[in-house]
Short mmCIF file of C-alpha atoms and ligand atoms in Angstrom, two decimals:
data_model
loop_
_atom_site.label_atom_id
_atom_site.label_comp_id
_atom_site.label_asym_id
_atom_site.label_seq_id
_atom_site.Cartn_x
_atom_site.Cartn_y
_atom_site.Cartn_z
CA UNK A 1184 -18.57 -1.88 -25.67
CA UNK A 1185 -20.37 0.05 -23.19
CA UNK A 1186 -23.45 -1.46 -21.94
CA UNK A 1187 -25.02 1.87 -20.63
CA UNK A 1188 -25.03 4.08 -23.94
CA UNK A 1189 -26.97 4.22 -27.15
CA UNK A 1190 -26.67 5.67 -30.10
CA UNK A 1191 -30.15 6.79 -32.52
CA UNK A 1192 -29.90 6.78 -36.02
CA UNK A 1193 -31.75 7.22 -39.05
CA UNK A 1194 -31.91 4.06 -41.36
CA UNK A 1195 -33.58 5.67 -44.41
CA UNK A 1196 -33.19 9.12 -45.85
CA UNK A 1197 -34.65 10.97 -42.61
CA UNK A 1198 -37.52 12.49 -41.00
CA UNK A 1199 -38.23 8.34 -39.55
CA UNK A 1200 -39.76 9.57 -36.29
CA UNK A 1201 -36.05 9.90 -34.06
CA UNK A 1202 -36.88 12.88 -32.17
CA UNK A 1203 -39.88 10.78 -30.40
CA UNK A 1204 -37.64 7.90 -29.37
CA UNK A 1205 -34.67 10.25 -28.59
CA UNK A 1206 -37.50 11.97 -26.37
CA UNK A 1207 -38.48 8.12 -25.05
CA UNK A 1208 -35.39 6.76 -24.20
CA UNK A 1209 -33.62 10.25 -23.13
CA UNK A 1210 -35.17 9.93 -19.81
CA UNK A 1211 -32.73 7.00 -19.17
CA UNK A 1212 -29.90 8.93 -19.89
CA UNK A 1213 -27.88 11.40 -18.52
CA UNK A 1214 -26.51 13.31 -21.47
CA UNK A 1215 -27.80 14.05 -25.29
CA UNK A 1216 -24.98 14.60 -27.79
CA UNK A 1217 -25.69 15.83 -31.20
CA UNK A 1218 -22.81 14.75 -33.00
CA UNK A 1219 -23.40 15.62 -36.65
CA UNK A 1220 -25.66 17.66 -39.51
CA UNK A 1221 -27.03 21.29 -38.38
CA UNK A 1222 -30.03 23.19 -38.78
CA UNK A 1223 -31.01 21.26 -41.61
CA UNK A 1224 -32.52 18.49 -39.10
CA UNK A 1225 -36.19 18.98 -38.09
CA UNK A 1226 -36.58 16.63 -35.12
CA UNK A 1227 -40.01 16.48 -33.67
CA UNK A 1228 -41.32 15.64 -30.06
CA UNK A 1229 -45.01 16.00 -28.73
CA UNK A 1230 -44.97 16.38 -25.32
CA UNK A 1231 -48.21 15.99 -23.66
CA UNK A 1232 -50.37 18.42 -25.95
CA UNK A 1233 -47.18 20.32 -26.87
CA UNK A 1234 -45.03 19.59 -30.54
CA UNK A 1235 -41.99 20.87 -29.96
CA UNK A 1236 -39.77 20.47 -33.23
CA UNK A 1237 -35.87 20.83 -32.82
CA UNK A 1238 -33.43 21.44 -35.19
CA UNK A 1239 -30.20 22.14 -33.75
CA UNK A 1240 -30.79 21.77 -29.61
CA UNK A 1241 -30.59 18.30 -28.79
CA UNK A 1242 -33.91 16.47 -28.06
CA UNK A 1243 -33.12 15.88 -24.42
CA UNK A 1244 -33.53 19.19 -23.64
CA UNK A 1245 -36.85 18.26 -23.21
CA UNK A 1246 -36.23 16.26 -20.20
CA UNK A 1247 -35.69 17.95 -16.96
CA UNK A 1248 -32.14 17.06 -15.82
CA UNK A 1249 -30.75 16.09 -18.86
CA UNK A 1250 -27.52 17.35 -20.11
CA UNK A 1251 -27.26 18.27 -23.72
CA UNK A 1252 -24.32 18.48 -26.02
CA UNK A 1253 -23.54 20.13 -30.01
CA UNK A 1254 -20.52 18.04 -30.46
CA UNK A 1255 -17.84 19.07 -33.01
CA UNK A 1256 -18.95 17.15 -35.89
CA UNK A 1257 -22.20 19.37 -35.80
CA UNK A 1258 -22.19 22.82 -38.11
CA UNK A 1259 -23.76 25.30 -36.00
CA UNK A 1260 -25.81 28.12 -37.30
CA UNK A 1261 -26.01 30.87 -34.46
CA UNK A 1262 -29.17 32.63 -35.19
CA UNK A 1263 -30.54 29.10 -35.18
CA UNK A 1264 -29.24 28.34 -32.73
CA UNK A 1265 -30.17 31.02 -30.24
CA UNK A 1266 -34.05 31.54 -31.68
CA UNK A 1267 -34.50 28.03 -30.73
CA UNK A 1268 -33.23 28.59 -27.07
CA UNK A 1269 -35.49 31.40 -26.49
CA UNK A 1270 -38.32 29.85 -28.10
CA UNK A 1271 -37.73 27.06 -25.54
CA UNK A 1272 -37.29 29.27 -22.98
CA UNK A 1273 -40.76 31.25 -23.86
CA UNK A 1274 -42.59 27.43 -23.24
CA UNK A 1275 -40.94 26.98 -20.28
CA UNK A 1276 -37.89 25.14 -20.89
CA UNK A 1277 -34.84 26.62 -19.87
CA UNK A 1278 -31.98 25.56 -21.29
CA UNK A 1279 -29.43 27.61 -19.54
CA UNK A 1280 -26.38 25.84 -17.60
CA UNK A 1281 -28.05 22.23 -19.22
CA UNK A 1282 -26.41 23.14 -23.05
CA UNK A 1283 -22.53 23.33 -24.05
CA UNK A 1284 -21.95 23.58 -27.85
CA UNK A 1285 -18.58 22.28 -28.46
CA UNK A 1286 -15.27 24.73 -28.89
CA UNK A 1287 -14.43 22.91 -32.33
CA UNK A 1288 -17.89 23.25 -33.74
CA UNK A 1289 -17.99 24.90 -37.23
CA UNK A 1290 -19.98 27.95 -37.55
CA UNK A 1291 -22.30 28.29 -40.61
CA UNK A 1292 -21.95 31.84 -41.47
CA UNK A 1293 -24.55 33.96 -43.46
CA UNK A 1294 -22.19 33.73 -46.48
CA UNK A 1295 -22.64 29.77 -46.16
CA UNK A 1296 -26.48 29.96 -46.82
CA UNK A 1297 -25.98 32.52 -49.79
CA UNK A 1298 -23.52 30.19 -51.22
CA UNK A 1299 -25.95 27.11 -50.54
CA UNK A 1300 -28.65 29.12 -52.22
CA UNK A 1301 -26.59 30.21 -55.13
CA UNK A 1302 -25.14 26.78 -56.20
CA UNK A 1303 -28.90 25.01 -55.75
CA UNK A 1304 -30.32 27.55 -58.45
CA UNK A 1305 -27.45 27.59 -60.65
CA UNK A 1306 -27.89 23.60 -60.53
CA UNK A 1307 -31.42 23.82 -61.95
CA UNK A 1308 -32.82 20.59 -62.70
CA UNK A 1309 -29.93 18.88 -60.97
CA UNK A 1310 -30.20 20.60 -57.95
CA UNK A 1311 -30.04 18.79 -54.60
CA UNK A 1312 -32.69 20.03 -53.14
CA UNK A 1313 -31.14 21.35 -49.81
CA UNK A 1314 -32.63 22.66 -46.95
CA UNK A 1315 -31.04 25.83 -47.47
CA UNK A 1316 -28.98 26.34 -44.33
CA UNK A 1317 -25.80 26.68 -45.44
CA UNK A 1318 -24.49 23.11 -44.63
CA UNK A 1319 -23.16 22.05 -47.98
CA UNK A 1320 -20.90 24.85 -48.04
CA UNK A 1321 -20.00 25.37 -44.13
CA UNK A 1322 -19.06 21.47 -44.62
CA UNK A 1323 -17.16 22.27 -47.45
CA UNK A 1324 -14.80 25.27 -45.87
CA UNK A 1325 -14.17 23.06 -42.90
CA UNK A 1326 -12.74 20.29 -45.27
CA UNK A 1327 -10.90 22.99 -47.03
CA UNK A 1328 -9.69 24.07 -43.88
CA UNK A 1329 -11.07 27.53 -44.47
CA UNK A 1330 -13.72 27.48 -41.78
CA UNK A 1331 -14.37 29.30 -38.31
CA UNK A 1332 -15.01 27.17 -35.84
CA UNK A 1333 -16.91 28.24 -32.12
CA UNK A 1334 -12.97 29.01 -30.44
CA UNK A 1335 -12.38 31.61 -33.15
CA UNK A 1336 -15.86 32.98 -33.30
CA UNK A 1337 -15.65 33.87 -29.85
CA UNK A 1338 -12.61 35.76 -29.89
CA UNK A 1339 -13.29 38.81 -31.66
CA UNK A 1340 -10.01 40.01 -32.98
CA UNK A 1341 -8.87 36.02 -35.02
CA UNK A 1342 -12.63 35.91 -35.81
CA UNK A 1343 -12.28 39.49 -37.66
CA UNK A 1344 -9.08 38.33 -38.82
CA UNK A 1345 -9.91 34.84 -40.42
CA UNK A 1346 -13.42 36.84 -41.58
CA UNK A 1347 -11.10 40.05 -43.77
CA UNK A 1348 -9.68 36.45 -45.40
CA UNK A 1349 -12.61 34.99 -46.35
CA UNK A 1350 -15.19 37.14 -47.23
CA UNK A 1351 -13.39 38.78 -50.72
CA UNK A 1352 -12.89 35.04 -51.63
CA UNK A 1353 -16.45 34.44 -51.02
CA UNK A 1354 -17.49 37.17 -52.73
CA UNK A 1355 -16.02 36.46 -55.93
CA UNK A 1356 -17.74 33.17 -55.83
CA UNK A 1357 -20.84 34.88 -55.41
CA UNK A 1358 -20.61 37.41 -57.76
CA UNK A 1359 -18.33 36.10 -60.68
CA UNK A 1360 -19.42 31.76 -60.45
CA UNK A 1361 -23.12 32.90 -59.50
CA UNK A 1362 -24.11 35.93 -60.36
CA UNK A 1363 -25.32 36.93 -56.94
CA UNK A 1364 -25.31 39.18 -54.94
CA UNK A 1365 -21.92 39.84 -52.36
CA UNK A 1366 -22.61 39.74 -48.71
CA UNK A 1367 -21.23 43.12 -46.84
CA UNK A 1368 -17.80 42.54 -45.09
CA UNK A 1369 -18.38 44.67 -42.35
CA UNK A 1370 -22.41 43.72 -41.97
CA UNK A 1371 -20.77 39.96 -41.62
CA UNK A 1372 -17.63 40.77 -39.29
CA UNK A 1373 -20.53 42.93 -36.76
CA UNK A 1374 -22.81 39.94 -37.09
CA UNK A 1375 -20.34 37.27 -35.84
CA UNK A 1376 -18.46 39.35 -33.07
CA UNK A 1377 -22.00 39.98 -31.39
CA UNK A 1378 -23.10 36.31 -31.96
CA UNK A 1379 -19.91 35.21 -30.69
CA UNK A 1380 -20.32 37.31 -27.66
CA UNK A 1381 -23.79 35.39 -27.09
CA UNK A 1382 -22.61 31.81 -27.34
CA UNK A 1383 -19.17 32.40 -25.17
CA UNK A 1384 -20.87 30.99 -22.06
CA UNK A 1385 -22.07 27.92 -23.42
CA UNK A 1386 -19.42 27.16 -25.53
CA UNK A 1387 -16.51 24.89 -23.96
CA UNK A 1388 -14.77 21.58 -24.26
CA UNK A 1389 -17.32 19.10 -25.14
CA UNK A 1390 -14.51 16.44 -25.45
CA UNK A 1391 -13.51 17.22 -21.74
CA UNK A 1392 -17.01 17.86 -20.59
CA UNK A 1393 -18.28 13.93 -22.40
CA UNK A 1394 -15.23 12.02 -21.42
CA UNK A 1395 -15.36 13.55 -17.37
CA UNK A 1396 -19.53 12.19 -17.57
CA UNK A 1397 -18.28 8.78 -18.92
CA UNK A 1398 -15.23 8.11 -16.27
CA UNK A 1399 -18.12 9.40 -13.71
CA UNK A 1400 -20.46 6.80 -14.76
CA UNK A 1401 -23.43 8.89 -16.31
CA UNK A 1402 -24.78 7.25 -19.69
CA UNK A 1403 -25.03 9.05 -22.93
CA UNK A 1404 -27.16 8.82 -25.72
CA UNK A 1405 -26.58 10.06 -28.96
CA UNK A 1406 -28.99 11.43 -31.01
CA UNK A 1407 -28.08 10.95 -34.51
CA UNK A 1408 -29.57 13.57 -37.65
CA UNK A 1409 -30.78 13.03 -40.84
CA UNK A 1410 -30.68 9.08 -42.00
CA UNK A 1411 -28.08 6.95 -43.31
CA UNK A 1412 -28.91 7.02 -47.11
CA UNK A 1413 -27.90 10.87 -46.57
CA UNK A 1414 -24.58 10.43 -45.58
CA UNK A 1415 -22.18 11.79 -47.24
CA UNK A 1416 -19.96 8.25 -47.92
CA UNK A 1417 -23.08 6.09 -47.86
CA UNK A 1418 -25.79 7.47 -49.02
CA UNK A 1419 -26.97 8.26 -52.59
CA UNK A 1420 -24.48 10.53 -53.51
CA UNK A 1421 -24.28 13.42 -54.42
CA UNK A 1422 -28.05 13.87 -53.69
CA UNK A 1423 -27.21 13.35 -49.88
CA UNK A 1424 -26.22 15.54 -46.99
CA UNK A 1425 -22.60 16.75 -46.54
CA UNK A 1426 -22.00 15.13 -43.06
CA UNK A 1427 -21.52 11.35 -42.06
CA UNK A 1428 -24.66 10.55 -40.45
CA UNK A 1429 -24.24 6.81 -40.06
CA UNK A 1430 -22.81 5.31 -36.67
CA UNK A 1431 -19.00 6.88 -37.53
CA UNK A 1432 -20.36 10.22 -37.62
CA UNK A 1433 -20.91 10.09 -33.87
CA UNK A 1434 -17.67 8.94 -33.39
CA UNK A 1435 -15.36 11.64 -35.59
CA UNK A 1436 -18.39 13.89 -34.31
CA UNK A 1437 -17.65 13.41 -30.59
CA UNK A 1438 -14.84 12.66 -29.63
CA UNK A 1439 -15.85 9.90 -27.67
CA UNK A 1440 -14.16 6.41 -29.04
CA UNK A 1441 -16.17 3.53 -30.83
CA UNK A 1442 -16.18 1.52 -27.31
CA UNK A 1443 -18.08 4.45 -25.71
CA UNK A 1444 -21.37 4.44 -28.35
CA UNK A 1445 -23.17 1.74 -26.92
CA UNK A 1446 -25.97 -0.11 -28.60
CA UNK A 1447 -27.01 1.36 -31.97
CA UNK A 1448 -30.74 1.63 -32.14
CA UNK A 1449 -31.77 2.39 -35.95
CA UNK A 1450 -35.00 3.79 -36.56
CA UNK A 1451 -37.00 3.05 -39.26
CA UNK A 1452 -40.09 4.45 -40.28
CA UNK A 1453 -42.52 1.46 -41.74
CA UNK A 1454 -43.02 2.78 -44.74
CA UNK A 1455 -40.73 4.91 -46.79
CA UNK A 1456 -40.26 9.01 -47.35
CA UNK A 1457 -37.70 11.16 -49.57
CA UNK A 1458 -37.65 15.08 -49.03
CA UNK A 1459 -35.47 16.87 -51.87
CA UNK A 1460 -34.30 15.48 -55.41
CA UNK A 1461 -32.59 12.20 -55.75
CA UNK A 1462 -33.49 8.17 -56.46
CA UNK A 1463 -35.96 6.83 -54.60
CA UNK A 1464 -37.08 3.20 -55.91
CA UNK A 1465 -40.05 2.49 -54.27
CA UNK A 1466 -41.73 5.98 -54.35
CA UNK A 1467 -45.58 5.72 -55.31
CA UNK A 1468 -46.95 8.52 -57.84
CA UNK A 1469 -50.17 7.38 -57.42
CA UNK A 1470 -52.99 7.71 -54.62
CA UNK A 1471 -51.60 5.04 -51.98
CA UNK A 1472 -47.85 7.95 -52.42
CA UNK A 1473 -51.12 10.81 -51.44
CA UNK A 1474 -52.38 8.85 -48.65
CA UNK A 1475 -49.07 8.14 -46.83
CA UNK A 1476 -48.10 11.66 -47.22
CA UNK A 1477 -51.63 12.85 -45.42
CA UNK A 1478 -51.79 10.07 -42.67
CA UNK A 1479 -48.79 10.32 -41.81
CA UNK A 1480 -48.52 14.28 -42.04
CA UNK A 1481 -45.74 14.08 -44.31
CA UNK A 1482 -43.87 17.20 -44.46
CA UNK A 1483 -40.67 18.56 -43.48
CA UNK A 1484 -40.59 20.05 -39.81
CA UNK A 1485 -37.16 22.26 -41.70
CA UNK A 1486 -38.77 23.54 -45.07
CA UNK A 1487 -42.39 22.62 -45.03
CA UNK A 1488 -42.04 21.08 -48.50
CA UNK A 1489 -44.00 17.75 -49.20
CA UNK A 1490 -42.26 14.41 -48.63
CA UNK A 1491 -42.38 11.77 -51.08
CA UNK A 1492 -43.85 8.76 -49.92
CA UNK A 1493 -43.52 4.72 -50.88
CA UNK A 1494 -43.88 1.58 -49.94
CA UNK A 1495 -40.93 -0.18 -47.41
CA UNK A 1496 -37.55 -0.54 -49.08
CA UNK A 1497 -36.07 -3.71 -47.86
CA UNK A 1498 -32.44 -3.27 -49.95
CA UNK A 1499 -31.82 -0.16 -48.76
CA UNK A 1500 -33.28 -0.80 -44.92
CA UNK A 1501 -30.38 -3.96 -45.03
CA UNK A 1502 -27.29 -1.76 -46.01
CA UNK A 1503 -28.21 0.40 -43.79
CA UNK A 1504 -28.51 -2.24 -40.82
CA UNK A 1505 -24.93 -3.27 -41.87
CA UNK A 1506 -22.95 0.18 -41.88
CA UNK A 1507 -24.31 0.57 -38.44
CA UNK A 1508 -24.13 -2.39 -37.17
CA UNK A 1509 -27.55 -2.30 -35.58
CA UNK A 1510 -28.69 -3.77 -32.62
CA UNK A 1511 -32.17 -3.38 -32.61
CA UNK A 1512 -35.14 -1.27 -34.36
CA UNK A 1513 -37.16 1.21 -33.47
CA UNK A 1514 -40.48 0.70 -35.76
CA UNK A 1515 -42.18 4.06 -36.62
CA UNK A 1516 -45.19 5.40 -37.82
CA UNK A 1517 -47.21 1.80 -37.87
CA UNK A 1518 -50.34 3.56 -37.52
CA UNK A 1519 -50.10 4.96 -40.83
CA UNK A 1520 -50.03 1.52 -42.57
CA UNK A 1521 -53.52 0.99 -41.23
CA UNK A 1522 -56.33 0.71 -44.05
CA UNK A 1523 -53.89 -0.09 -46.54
CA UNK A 1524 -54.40 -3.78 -48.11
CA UNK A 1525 -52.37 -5.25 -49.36
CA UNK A 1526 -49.19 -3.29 -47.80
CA UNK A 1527 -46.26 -4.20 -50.30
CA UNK A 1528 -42.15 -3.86 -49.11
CA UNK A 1529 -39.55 -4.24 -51.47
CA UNK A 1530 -37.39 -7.35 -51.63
CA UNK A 1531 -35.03 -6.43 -54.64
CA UNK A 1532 -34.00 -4.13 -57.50
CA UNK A 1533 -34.19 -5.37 -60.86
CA UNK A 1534 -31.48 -2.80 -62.39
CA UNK A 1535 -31.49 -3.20 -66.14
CA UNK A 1536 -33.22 -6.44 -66.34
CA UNK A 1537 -30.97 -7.86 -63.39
CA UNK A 1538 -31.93 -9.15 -59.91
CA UNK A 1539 -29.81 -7.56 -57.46
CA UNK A 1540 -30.08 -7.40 -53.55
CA UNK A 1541 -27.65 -5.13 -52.87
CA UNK A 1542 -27.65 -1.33 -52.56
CA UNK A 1543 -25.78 0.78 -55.66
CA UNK A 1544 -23.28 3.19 -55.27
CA UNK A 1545 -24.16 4.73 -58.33
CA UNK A 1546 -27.17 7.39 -58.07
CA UNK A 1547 -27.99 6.56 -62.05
CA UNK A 1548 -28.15 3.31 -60.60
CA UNK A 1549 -30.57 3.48 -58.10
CA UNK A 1550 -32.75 5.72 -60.21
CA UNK A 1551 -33.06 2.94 -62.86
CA UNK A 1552 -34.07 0.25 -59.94
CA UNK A 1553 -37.60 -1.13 -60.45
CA UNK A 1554 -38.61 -2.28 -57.02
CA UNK A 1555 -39.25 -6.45 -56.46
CA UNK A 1556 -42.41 -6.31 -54.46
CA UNK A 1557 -43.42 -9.12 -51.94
CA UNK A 1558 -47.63 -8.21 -50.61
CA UNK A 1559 -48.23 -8.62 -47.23
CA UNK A 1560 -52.31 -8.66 -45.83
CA UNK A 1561 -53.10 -5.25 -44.07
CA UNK A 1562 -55.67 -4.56 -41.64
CA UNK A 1563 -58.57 -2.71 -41.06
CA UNK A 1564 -59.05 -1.62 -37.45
CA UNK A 1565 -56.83 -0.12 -34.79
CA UNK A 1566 -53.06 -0.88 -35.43
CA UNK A 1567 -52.51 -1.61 -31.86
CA UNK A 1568 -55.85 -2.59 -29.59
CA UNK A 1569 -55.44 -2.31 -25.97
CA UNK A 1570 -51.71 -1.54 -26.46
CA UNK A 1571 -51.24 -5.05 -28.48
CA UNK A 1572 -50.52 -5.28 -32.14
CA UNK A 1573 -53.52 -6.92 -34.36
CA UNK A 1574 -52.14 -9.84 -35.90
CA UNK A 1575 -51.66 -8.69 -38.88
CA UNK A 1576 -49.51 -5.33 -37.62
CA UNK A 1577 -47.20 -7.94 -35.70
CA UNK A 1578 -46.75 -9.82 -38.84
CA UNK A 1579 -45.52 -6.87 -40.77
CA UNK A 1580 -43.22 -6.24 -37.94
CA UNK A 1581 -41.86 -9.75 -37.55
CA UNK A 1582 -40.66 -9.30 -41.64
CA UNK A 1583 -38.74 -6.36 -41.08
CA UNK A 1584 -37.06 -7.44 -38.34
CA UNK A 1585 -36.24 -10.76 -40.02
CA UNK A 1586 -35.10 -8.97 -43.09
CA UNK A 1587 -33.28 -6.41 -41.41
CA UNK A 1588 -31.57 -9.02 -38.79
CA UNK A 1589 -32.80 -6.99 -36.10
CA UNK A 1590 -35.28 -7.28 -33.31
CA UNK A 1591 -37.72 -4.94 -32.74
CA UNK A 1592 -37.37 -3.05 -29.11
CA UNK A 1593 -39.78 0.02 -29.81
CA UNK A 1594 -42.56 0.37 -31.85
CA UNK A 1595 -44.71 3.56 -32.42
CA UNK A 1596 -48.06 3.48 -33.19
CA UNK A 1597 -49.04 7.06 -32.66
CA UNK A 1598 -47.28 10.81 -32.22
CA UNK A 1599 -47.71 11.13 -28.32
CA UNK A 1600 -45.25 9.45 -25.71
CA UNK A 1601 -47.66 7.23 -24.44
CA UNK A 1602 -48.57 5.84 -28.15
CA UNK A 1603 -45.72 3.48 -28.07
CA UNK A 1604 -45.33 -0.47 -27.35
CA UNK A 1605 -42.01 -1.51 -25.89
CA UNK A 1606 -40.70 -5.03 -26.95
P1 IMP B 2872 -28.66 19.68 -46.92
O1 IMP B 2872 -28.32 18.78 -45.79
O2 IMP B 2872 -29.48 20.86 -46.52
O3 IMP B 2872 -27.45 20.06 -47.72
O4 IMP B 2872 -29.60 18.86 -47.93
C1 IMP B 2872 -29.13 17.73 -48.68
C2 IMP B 2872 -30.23 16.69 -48.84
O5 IMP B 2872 -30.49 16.11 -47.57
C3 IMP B 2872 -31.57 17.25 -49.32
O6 IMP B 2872 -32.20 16.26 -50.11
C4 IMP B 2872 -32.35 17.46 -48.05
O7 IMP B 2872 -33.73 17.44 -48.26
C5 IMP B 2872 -31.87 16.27 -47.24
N1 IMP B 2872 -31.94 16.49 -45.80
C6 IMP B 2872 -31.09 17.19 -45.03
N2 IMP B 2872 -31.44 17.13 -43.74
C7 IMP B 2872 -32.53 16.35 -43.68
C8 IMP B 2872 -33.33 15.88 -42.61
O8 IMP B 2872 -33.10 16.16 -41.42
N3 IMP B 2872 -34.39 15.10 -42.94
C9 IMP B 2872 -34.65 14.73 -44.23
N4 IMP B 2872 -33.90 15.14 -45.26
C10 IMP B 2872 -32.86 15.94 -44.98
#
């Protein structure tokens, strides 16, 4: 295994603080790969004063120096893709000759986020509650082997080619399944030749480009999206993202091999949150759910909608921990916790009047789970005085890491850099 890279990954269903310790730790590193998800990730970063909030640009861009990569296993959405660059650019951060998107990386086409649209409101109450970019269904024409990836976008005549294919398929979807309305063939075609044109000089071999950095010594970290419970094997399916967002995503996503990802640092926020439909066990309807969602400015940095909030979900934080293989944690969001007493974490389901410790793979399942609560005494004051945890904060932490079989390397107590305690 290599003792110089990392790997950062969501243990819960997202938005558990990674783009801060991406931003931490990617000063140690030489290279940020994205190796999964798309535009559907809201990763955010305060630098200084500044929030910066990513979604497809890896957070290392935010270091000077730092070499960022949008590996194959990531769907790439161009207009994304390029607003973010020259938003970047317009604070100051120039991306240019520091970002290659990978030759083999899907493209989400326009068509992707009408389908995306389309299916969500013909699913009514059983929609998913996407983000809305187009990843279900750009995830869904690469498995069907129907796609266009980055090397055919950029060449005009096979991207017009593969394009006159798809779009009268796509169409009747949209029209005859939905009801909606047909995107225009030639509209589409224009759109992706110019697009194309734009991302041509940063678009290469990433496999080339990560495995040349690794034989040369330089460490990578990658920087994984979303959260485990949202992958698309593991997580709480079908109300789950349409990528593989635990550790083998960063793998198939790469190209790099297993040896190559280093120590696997999950991040888990200390308290639980849920954005979109699906289970969620230890979710609190009540004023503690209200107060978690406001201290800890709970909403998505992708859609703006309001997360749902509960109490820690030990179950779920323990399969995740073991479909990673995690070496250590990184705590978030500890400030939050501060006022409440007592703070409760979940221990066990009790699914239909049965104990059970371990995580369902049925949805129905999960939604039927009433959460085993152990209390644990809260405090009152500053989480972390002086930079040192009160007692009580450091006994919360102890628990998860003995429950999750992990130590504890970084703990957050704040949003800025500096509000951070290293283990
Ligand atoms: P999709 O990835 O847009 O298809 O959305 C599928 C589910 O994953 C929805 O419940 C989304 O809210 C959720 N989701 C996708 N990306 C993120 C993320 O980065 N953070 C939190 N939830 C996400």
């Amino acid at each position: 295994m290599s003792d110089q890279n990392a790997c950062v990954l969501g243990m819960q269903w997202g938005d558990e603080g990674k783009g801060k310790i991406i931003d931490l730790l990617s000063g140690d590193f030489d290279v940020v790969v994205r190796a999964q998800g798309g535009s559907n990730a809201g990763h955010t970063v305060v630098v200084g004063d500044e929030k910066f909030v990513l979604h497809l640009v890896p957070s290392g861009i935010l270091r000077k120096g730092v070499a960022c990569v949008i590996g194959n296993g990531v769907v790439v959405d161009p207009d994304q893709l390029l607003s973010e660059l020259e938003e970047l650019r317009g604070r100051g951060v120039d991306a240019a000759g520091r970002l290659l998107v990978s030759d083999r990386a899907q493209v989400v086409m326009p068509y992707h986020k009408a389908l995306d649209a389309a299916k969500e409101s013909a699913l009514g109450d059983n929609k998913i509650g996407t983000t809305l970019r187009g990843i279900g269904p750009t995830y869904a024409d690469k498995a069907a082997r129907t796609g266009i990836r980055l090397c055919e976008l950029i060449d005009p005549s096979v991207c017009r080619t593969m394009l006159q294919q798809n779009i009268p398929f796509v169409n009747k979807v949209l029209q005859d399944v939905y009801g909606a309305d047909p995107v225009d063939p030639a509209e589409t075609i224009d759109w992706a030749v110019h697009r194309g044109e734009t991302l041509r000089p940063m678009t290469g071999d990433t496999v080339e480009f990560l495995h040349e950095r690794t034989r040369s010594g330089k460490r990578i970290l990658f920087e994984g999206a979303q959260g485990s419970l949202l992958d698309v094997d593991f997580g709480t399916y079908p109300f789950n993202t349409s990528s593989n967002s635990s550790v083998g995503g960063m793998v198939t996503g790469s190209g790099l091999p297993p040896r190559e990802i280093g120590r696997v640092i999950g991040v888990l926020k200390t308290y639980t949150t849920r954005v979109g439909a699906g289970p969620f066990p230890t979710e609190l309807d009540d004023e503690t759910g209200l107060l978690l969602r406001e201290r800890g400015g709970e909403f998505g940095a992708t859609t703006g909608r309001p997360r749902r909030c509960g109490w820690f979900d030990v179950v779920a934080a323990r399969f995740s921990a073991k479909i990673n293989g995690v070496d250590e944690l990184a705590l978030t969001k500890l400030d939050v916790l501060a006022g409440m007493d007592p703070i409760k974490i979940c221990v066990a389901y009790e699914i239909n009047g049965r104990r059970t410790e371990a995580f369902p793979a049925r949805a129905a399942a999960l939604a039927a789970a009433r959460p085993v609560y152990e209390e644990m005494p809260g405090w009152r004051g500053e989480t972390a005085p002086g930079g040192r945890l009160c007692p009580e904060a450091a006994a919360y932490v102890d628990k998860l890491c003995e429950v999750t079989g992990a130590p504890a390397r970084i703990i957050s107590v704040g949003r800025k850099r500096s509000e951070t305690i290293i283990a």
